[in-house]
Structures are given as structure tokens and as C-alpha cells.
Coordinates of C-alpha atoms and ligand atoms in Angstrom, one line a residue:
M779 CA -8.0 -6.9 7.3
H780 CA -8.0 -8.0 10.9
E781 CA -4.8 -10.1 10.8
G782 CA -3.1 -10.2 14.2
A783 CA -6.0 -8.7 16.1
E784 CA -6.4 -10.2 19.6
S785 CA -10.1 -9.3 19.8
L786 CA -13.0 -8.1 17.6
S787 CA -16.3 -6.5 18.4
I788 CA -19.4 -7.3 16.3
A789 CA -23.1 -6.4 16.5
A790 CA -25.8 -9.1 16.4
P791 CA -29.1 -7.5 15.3
A792 CA -32.4 -9.1 16.2
K793 CA -34.8 -10.0 13.4
I794 CA -38.5 -9.7 12.7
N795 CA -40.5 -11.7 10.2
L796 CA -42.7 -9.4 8.1
F797 CA -44.1 -12.5 6.4
L798 CA -44.0 -16.1 7.6
D799 CA -45.9 -19.0 6.0
V800 CA -45.6 -22.7 6.9
L801 CA -46.0 -24.6 3.7
G802 CA -46.0 -28.2 5.2
K803 CA -44.3 -30.7 7.3
R804 CA -41.3 -32.5 5.9
P805 CA -40.4 -36.2 6.3
D806 CA -37.5 -35.1 8.6
G807 CA -40.0 -33.6 11.0
Y808 CA -39.1 -30.0 10.2
H809 CA -41.5 -27.6 8.5
D810 CA -41.0 -26.0 5.1
L811 CA -41.2 -22.2 5.5
R812 CA -41.3 -19.2 3.4
S813 CA -40.4 -16.0 5.3
L814 CA -39.3 -12.4 4.8
V815 CA -36.8 -11.7 7.5
V816 CA -35.3 -8.2 8.3
P817 CA -32.8 -7.2 10.9
V818 CA -33.8 -4.4 13.3
S819 CA -31.8 -2.0 15.4
L820 CA -32.0 -3.9 18.7
V821 CA -28.6 -5.5 19.0
D822 CA -26.7 -7.9 21.1
E823 CA -23.0 -6.9 21.2
L824 CA -20.3 -9.6 21.0
K825 CA -16.6 -9.2 21.7
V826 CA -14.6 -12.3 20.6
E827 CA -11.0 -12.7 22.0
K828 CA -8.4 -15.3 21.3
T829 CA -7.6 -17.9 24.0
D830 CA -5.1 -20.7 23.9
G831 CA -7.7 -23.4 23.3
V832 CA -10.8 -23.0 25.5
I833 CA -14.1 -21.9 23.8
E834 CA -16.5 -20.2 26.2
A835 CA -19.1 -17.5 26.5
V836 CA -19.5 -14.8 29.2
C837 CA -22.9 -13.2 29.2
D838 CA -24.0 -9.8 30.5
G839 CA -27.8 -9.9 30.8
S840 CA -28.2 -6.6 32.7
E841 CA -30.1 -4.9 29.8
L842 CA -32.6 -7.8 29.2
P843 CA -36.2 -7.8 30.3
E844 CA -36.6 -8.8 34.0
G845 CA -36.0 -12.5 34.5
H846 CA -34.5 -13.1 31.1
A847 CA -30.8 -13.1 32.1
G848 CA -31.2 -16.5 33.8
L849 CA -32.6 -18.0 30.6
V850 CA -29.3 -17.5 28.6
P851 CA -27.2 -20.7 28.7
G852 CA -23.8 -19.9 30.3
S853 CA -21.4 -21.7 28.0
A854 CA -21.6 -25.2 26.7
D855 CA -25.2 -24.8 25.4
N856 CA -24.8 -21.2 24.3
L857 CA -25.4 -21.1 20.5
A858 CA -22.5 -18.7 20.0
V859 CA -20.2 -21.3 21.7
R860 CA -21.6 -24.1 19.6
A861 CA -21.1 -22.0 16.5
A862 CA -17.4 -21.4 17.3
Q863 CA -17.0 -25.1 18.1
R864 CA -18.5 -26.0 14.7
L865 CA -16.2 -23.5 13.0
R866 CA -13.1 -25.1 14.7
E867 CA -14.2 -28.6 13.7
A868 CA -14.8 -27.5 10.1
T869 CA -11.4 -25.7 9.7
G870 CA -9.1 -27.7 12.0
H871 CA -8.1 -24.4 13.7
R872 CA -6.1 -25.0 17.0
G873 CA -6.9 -21.8 19.0
G874 CA -9.9 -21.0 21.1
V875 CA -12.1 -18.0 21.8
R876 CA -13.8 -16.3 24.7
I877 CA -17.1 -14.7 23.5
H878 CA -18.4 -11.8 25.6
I879 CA -22.1 -11.3 24.9
H880 CA -23.9 -8.1 26.0
K881 CA -27.5 -9.2 25.6
R882 CA -30.4 -7.0 24.8
I883 CA -32.7 -9.2 22.6
P884 CA -35.4 -10.8 24.8
V885 CA -34.9 -14.6 25.1
G886 CA -37.4 -16.9 23.5
G887 CA -39.0 -13.8 21.9
G888 CA -39.2 -14.8 18.3
M889 CA -36.6 -12.2 17.5
G890 CA -33.8 -14.7 16.9
G891 CA -31.5 -13.7 19.8
G892 CA -29.6 -16.9 20.1
S893 CA -29.4 -17.3 16.3
A894 CA -28.2 -13.7 15.9
D895 CA -25.4 -14.4 18.5
A896 CA -24.5 -17.6 16.7
A897 CA -24.4 -15.8 13.3
A898 CA -22.3 -13.0 14.7
A899 CA -20.0 -15.6 16.3
L900 CA -19.5 -17.4 13.0
V901 CA -18.6 -14.1 11.2
G902 CA -16.5 -12.6 14.0
V903 CA -14.6 -15.8 15.0
N904 CA -13.9 -16.6 11.4
A905 CA -12.3 -13.1 11.0
L906 CA -10.5 -13.4 14.4
W907 CA -9.0 -16.8 13.7
G908 CA -8.3 -15.9 10.0
T909 CA -9.9 -19.2 9.0
G910 CA -11.1 -17.6 5.8
L911 CA -14.4 -19.3 5.2
A912 CA -16.7 -17.5 2.7
P913 CA -20.1 -16.3 3.9
A914 CA -21.8 -19.1 2.0
D915 CA -19.7 -21.7 4.0
L916 CA -20.6 -20.0 7.2
M917 CA -24.3 -20.2 6.2
V918 CA -24.0 -23.9 5.7
L919 CA -22.4 -24.4 9.2
G920 CA -25.1 -22.1 10.6
A921 CA -27.9 -24.1 9.1
E922 CA -26.7 -27.2 11.1
L923 CA -27.3 -25.2 14.3
G924 CA -30.6 -23.4 13.7
S925 CA -33.1 -22.5 11.0
D926 CA -32.7 -18.7 11.4
I927 CA -28.9 -18.6 11.4
P928 CA -28.1 -18.7 7.6
A929 CA -30.4 -15.7 7.1
L930 CA -28.7 -13.8 9.9
V931 CA -25.2 -14.7 8.7
R932 CA -26.2 -13.2 5.3
G933 CA -27.6 -10.1 7.1
G934 CA -30.0 -7.6 5.6
A935 CA -33.4 -8.3 4.2
V936 CA -33.8 -11.8 2.9
C937 CA -36.4 -14.4 1.8
M938 CA -35.8 -17.6 3.7
E939 CA -37.1 -20.9 2.4
G940 CA -36.9 -24.6 3.1
R941 CA -36.2 -25.1 6.8
G942 CA -34.1 -21.9 6.6
E943 CA -31.2 -23.1 4.5
R944 CA -32.3 -21.4 1.3
V945 CA -31.7 -17.6 1.6
T946 CA -32.3 -15.1 -1.1
P947 CA -31.2 -11.5 -0.5
I948 CA -33.8 -8.9 -1.2
A949 CA -32.5 -5.9 -3.1
C950 CA -33.9 -2.9 -1.2
R951 CA -34.0 0.3 -3.2
W952 CA -35.6 2.6 -0.8
P953 CA -36.0 6.3 -1.8
A954 CA -33.4 8.4 -0.1
G955 CA -34.4 9.3 3.5
T956 CA -36.9 6.4 3.9
E957 CA -36.9 4.9 7.4
W958 CA -39.2 2.2 8.9
W959 CA -39.8 2.7 12.6
L960 CA -41.5 0.2 14.8
L961 CA -42.3 -0.6 18.4
L962 CA -41.2 -4.0 19.7
V963 CA -43.2 -5.4 22.6
N964 CA -42.4 -8.4 24.8
P965 CA -44.6 -9.7 27.5
G966 CA -41.7 -10.9 29.6
F967 CA -42.4 -14.7 29.2
S968 CA -40.8 -16.9 26.5
V969 CA -42.6 -19.0 24.0
P970 CA -40.8 -22.3 23.2
T971 CA -40.6 -22.5 19.4
A972 CA -40.8 -26.3 19.3
D973 CA -44.1 -26.3 21.2
V974 CA -45.7 -23.8 18.7
Y975 CA -44.8 -26.1 15.8
R976 CA -46.2 -29.1 17.6
R977 CA -49.6 -27.3 18.0
F978 CA -49.6 -25.9 14.5
R979 CA -51.8 -27.7 12.0
T980 CA -51.0 -27.1 8.3
G981 CA -54.0 -25.6 6.7
L982 CA -54.5 -23.1 3.9
T983 CA -51.4 -21.2 3.1
S984 CA -51.7 -17.4 2.5
P985 CA -52.4 -16.2 -1.0
D986 CA -49.3 -15.7 -3.1
E987 CA -50.5 -12.1 -3.6
T988 CA -49.8 -11.3 0.0
F989 CA -46.2 -12.6 -0.2
T990 CA -45.6 -10.7 -3.5
N991 CA -47.0 -7.5 -2.0
A992 CA -44.9 -7.8 1.1
R993 CA -41.7 -8.5 -0.9
F994 CA -42.5 -5.6 -3.3
A995 CA -43.1 -3.3 -0.3
L996 CA -39.7 -4.3 1.2
E997 CA -37.9 -3.7 -2.1
R998 CA -39.4 -0.3 -2.4
G999 CA -39.5 0.9 1.2
A1000 CA -43.3 1.2 1.1
V1001 CA -44.2 0.8 4.7
T1002 CA -48.0 1.2 4.3
L1003 CA -48.1 -1.6 1.8
A1004 CA -45.8 -3.7 4.0
A1005 CA -48.2 -3.1 6.9
A1006 CA -51.2 -4.2 4.8
S1007 CA -49.3 -7.4 3.8
L1008 CA -48.1 -8.6 7.2
H1009 CA -48.7 -12.3 7.7
N1010 CA -47.6 -14.9 10.2
A1011 CA -49.1 -18.4 10.0
L1012 CA -48.1 -19.2 13.6
E1013 CA -49.9 -16.2 15.1
R1014 CA -53.3 -17.8 15.6
V1015 CA -52.0 -20.9 17.5
V1016 CA -49.8 -18.6 19.7
F1017 CA -52.7 -16.2 20.4
V1018 CA -54.9 -19.2 21.4
K1019 CA -52.4 -20.4 24.0
Y1020 CA -51.3 -16.9 25.2
P1021 CA -54.5 -14.7 25.0
L1022 CA -52.5 -11.8 26.6
L1023 CA -50.6 -11.5 23.3
R1024 CA -53.9 -10.9 21.4
V1025 CA -54.8 -8.2 23.9
V1026 CA -51.4 -6.5 23.3
A1027 CA -51.9 -6.7 19.5
E1028 CA -55.4 -5.2 19.8
R1029 CA -54.1 -2.4 22.0
L1030 CA -51.3 -1.6 19.5
K1031 CA -53.9 -1.4 16.7
A1032 CA -56.0 0.9 18.8
A1033 CA -53.0 3.1 19.4
G1034 CA -52.8 3.6 15.6
A1035 CA -50.2 1.1 14.5
L1036 CA -50.0 0.8 10.7
G1037 CA -49.8 -3.0 11.1
V1038 CA -49.2 -5.4 14.0
L1039 CA -47.8 -8.9 13.9
L1040 CA -46.3 -11.6 16.1
S1041 CA -42.6 -12.0 15.3
G1042 CA -41.6 -15.6 14.5
S1043 CA -43.1 -18.0 17.0
G1044 CA -43.4 -15.1 19.6
A1045 CA -43.6 -14.0 22.3
S1046 CA -42.7 -10.6 20.8
I1047 CA -45.0 -8.5 18.8
F1048 CA -44.1 -5.6 16.6
A1049 CA -46.1 -2.6 15.4
L1050 CA -45.1 -0.7 12.3
A1051 CA -45.3 3.1 12.8
A1052 CA -45.5 6.1 10.4
D1053 CA -42.3 7.5 11.9
R1054 CA -40.2 7.6 15.1
R1055 CA -42.6 9.9 16.9
H1056 CA -45.5 7.7 16.1
A1057 CA -43.6 4.7 17.5
E1058 CA -42.8 6.6 20.7
Q1059 CA -46.4 7.7 21.0
M1060 CA -47.6 4.1 20.8
E1061 CA -45.0 3.1 23.4
N1062 CA -46.4 5.7 25.8
E1063 CA -50.0 4.6 25.1
I1064 CA -49.7 0.9 25.6
G1065 CA -48.3 1.6 29.1
C1066 CA -48.4 -1.3 31.5
D1067 CA -52.1 -2.0 32.1
A1068 CA -52.3 -5.0 29.7
G1069 CA -52.2 -7.4 32.6
C1070 CA -48.5 -7.6 33.1
P1071 CA -45.6 -5.1 32.7
L1072 CA -44.5 -5.0 29.1
W1073 CA -41.0 -4.6 27.8
T1074 CA -40.9 -2.1 24.9
R1075 CA -38.3 -0.7 22.5
V1076 CA -38.6 1.7 19.7
A1077 CA -36.4 0.5 16.8
Q1078 CA -35.7 0.8 13.1
V1079 CA -35.6 -1.8 10.3
L1080 CA -32.1 -2.3 8.9
P1081 CA -32.7 -3.3 5.2
D1082 CA -29.1 -3.4 4.1
G1083 CA -26.5 -6.2 3.8
V1084 CA -23.9 -7.8 5.9
M1085 CA -22.1 -4.7 7.1
A1086 CA -25.4 -3.0 8.1
A1087 CA -26.4 -6.1 10.0
H1088 CA -23.2 -6.9 11.8
G1089 CA -21.6 -3.5 11.8
P1090 CA -18.0 -3.0 10.9
L1091 CA -15.8 -5.4 12.8
E1092 CA -13.7 -3.4 15.3
A1093 CA -10.3 -4.9 16.0
R1094 CA -8.0 -4.6 19.0
A1095 CA -4.4 -5.7 18.8
Ligands
ATP1409 P1 -36.0 -19.4 18.1 O1 -37.2 -19.2 17.3 O2 -34.8 -19.8 17.3 O3 -36.2 -20.4 19.3 P2 -36.2 -17.1 19.7 O4 -35.9 -15.7 19.3 O5 -37.6 -17.4 20.0 O6 -35.5 -18.0 18.7 P3 -33.9 -17.1 21.4 O7 -33.7 -15.8 22.1 O8 -33.0 -17.4 20.3 O9 -35.4 -17.3 21.0 O10 -33.8 -18.3 22.5 C1 -34.2 -19.6 22.3 C2 -33.4 -20.5 23.2 O11 -32.0 -20.5 22.8 C3 -33.4 -20.0 24.6 O12 -34.3 -20.7 25.4 C4 -32.0 -20.3 25.1 O13 -32.0 -21.4 26.0 C5 -31.2 -20.8 23.9 N1 -30.0 -20.0 23.7 C6 -28.8 -20.5 23.3 N2 -27.9 -19.6 23.1 C7 -28.4 -18.4 23.4 C8 -28.0 -17.0 23.3 N3 -26.7 -16.7 23.0 N4 -28.9 -16.1 23.6 C9 -30.2 -16.4 23.9 N5 -30.7 -17.7 24.0 C10 -29.8 -18.7 23.7

């Protein structure tokens, strides 16, 4: 479809975890997870263009929260670059790629920004180079680079298990016109994921009923049930270390959120709203008197599959 294109554009949506349970620690040091992951309408934009051989990233961080641009690794350590390198190793392709990344997803925010860029790079560069790997193959490569990447390569609402390598799509049959609006809030600082898991002590897992309800709510588009079934096993340990986040969560509840949860390992918090206006009202209400200026965005959940998550690839000859 994109044969001969010199460049392609691709969207990399952020994710939130509506449900995240940590089931135990594995012998390899990673944790076994069970999580419901959905993309949201806050996107990084990638443009991938062919080069003779070099693989590099150029980042524009002008739309990130203040201070975040400096946190995005320039090239060698950028996850999008590592994804393209891994794809080249796996396929023996000879060309290179320059990856322009227009970042909007807060860094170290539990919204999978780096993973989303890596997933979009795998999908976009595979199409640009014509290397022809199937989505399942891209997911296997992605799993080597980060736990959230297979889910984000698949796109849409998924259940993620193991350390992230087992991804089951959730068939969302939402009544026509159903939309889920939410407010994303980031305090401006990053939370290192590895540190959260180091502090985490496996205890009681959440009741199966909570997971079943959350999945059912996602399948049917029932936002009130979803809000009542939100769960994140990491939230307590993150709130203990960063009490400001608990204050933000309480303020969002007081502003009438249907449900409030830490996304992933933080530092972002999301608040489910009844509709767009409600999300905008909450945004006005939480203001900036929580102790530090807060970054906020009104966004929508994107429950559909790959094309909804990544957007159609736009080719340029
Ligand atoms: P995770 O839970 O996977 O750590 P996160 O959403 O909390 O994800 P990210 O925004 O993915 O956080 O950033 C985590 C780290 O990944 C950053 O500290 C940064 O150094 C590194 N990183 C590598 N590539 C990127 C990228 N393209 N965009 C953002 N961060 C990146």
C-alpha cells in the first residue's frame, strides 16, 4: 500500500490502565501483571523517512509539560530508535530511517509515551521499509524492548498479562454515539517505574469480580460501571512516596469525577467524566492551587483497533 513512499506519518496514542493488578514476582525479576489498557486521544506524532543507513530520532518537545523536553533521550537511547534497530536486525534490511517525534505525552507519566513511540516506530518503519512483518511478529520484537509495547502495537482496548507479552484484544461493542471523556493530570515530575516496583510488596490481589466488571464495562461502553471498577495495585505505594498525587486525586473526586485512578506507575492521574463538558469543568476546578502547577488535558478513550490507535499511515513519495 505504501510501496515506494519516502516517508510516512503515524500517530502514537498514550494509554491509560483502567485496571492494573500485580499478581506476583517472577523468577526473572519481572512482575506478573493483569491489566486493561486503552489508548486515549493524547498523541505523539511520528514521521519516519528513509535514510541511506543511519537510524536516528529528532524530537520536538515544545508541546510537553515544562521541563519534560530535556527528559526525552535524543537518539541512541530513544525507544523509537531502538525499535527500528531491532526491526533491522530481525529482517536484515539495509536502509535506515530518521524518526521525527512531535511529543505531547508527558515523560515518565505512566501513559506509556516512550512505549507508544516504539510501537508506532515498529508499525511505521515496517511499512516504510516494506519489511512485511505481521503485527504478531512486531509484538514479539516490541516485548523485548518494553512491557507495554506489544499492547500498543496491537492498539485498541486490550487485556495485557504476563510481563506484557500476552495481549488479548477486547471486543468493544459500544452503543452508537457512546464516548468516554476524561481529564488527564500530570504534576510535572516523573515517577521512575523501576523504583515503584522495587517498593511494591505483593499482597492481596483485587477480587476477580472487579476485573470482570471492568472488562464488561469496557466491552459495553458502560462508563459508570468502569468508574466503579477502577483498580491500580501500584497506587498506594506511589501515593505514599508522592503525597501530592493523593491530594490531586482527592481534588478530582471533589470536583465530581465519576472515578479517579493513577495511570500505570504514575505520575499521571486520570478522572473519568460524564461527558466532555464535565471533563472541562473539572479542568477549570482543579486549577493550580494543589501545591504546584498541574499539566491537564481533556481527552477521549479510543476503544477501537490498530487503525484507531495509530491512525491511517500517511505516505509521501
Ligand atoms: P514506563 O512505565 O514504560 O516507564 P512511562 O509512561 O512512565 O512509561 P515514558 O514516557 O515512556 O514513561 O518514559 C520512560 C523513560 O523512557 C523516560 O525516562 C525516557 O528516558 C525513556 N524514553 C526513551 N524513549 C523515549 C521516548 N521516545 N519518549 C519518552 N521517553 C522515552
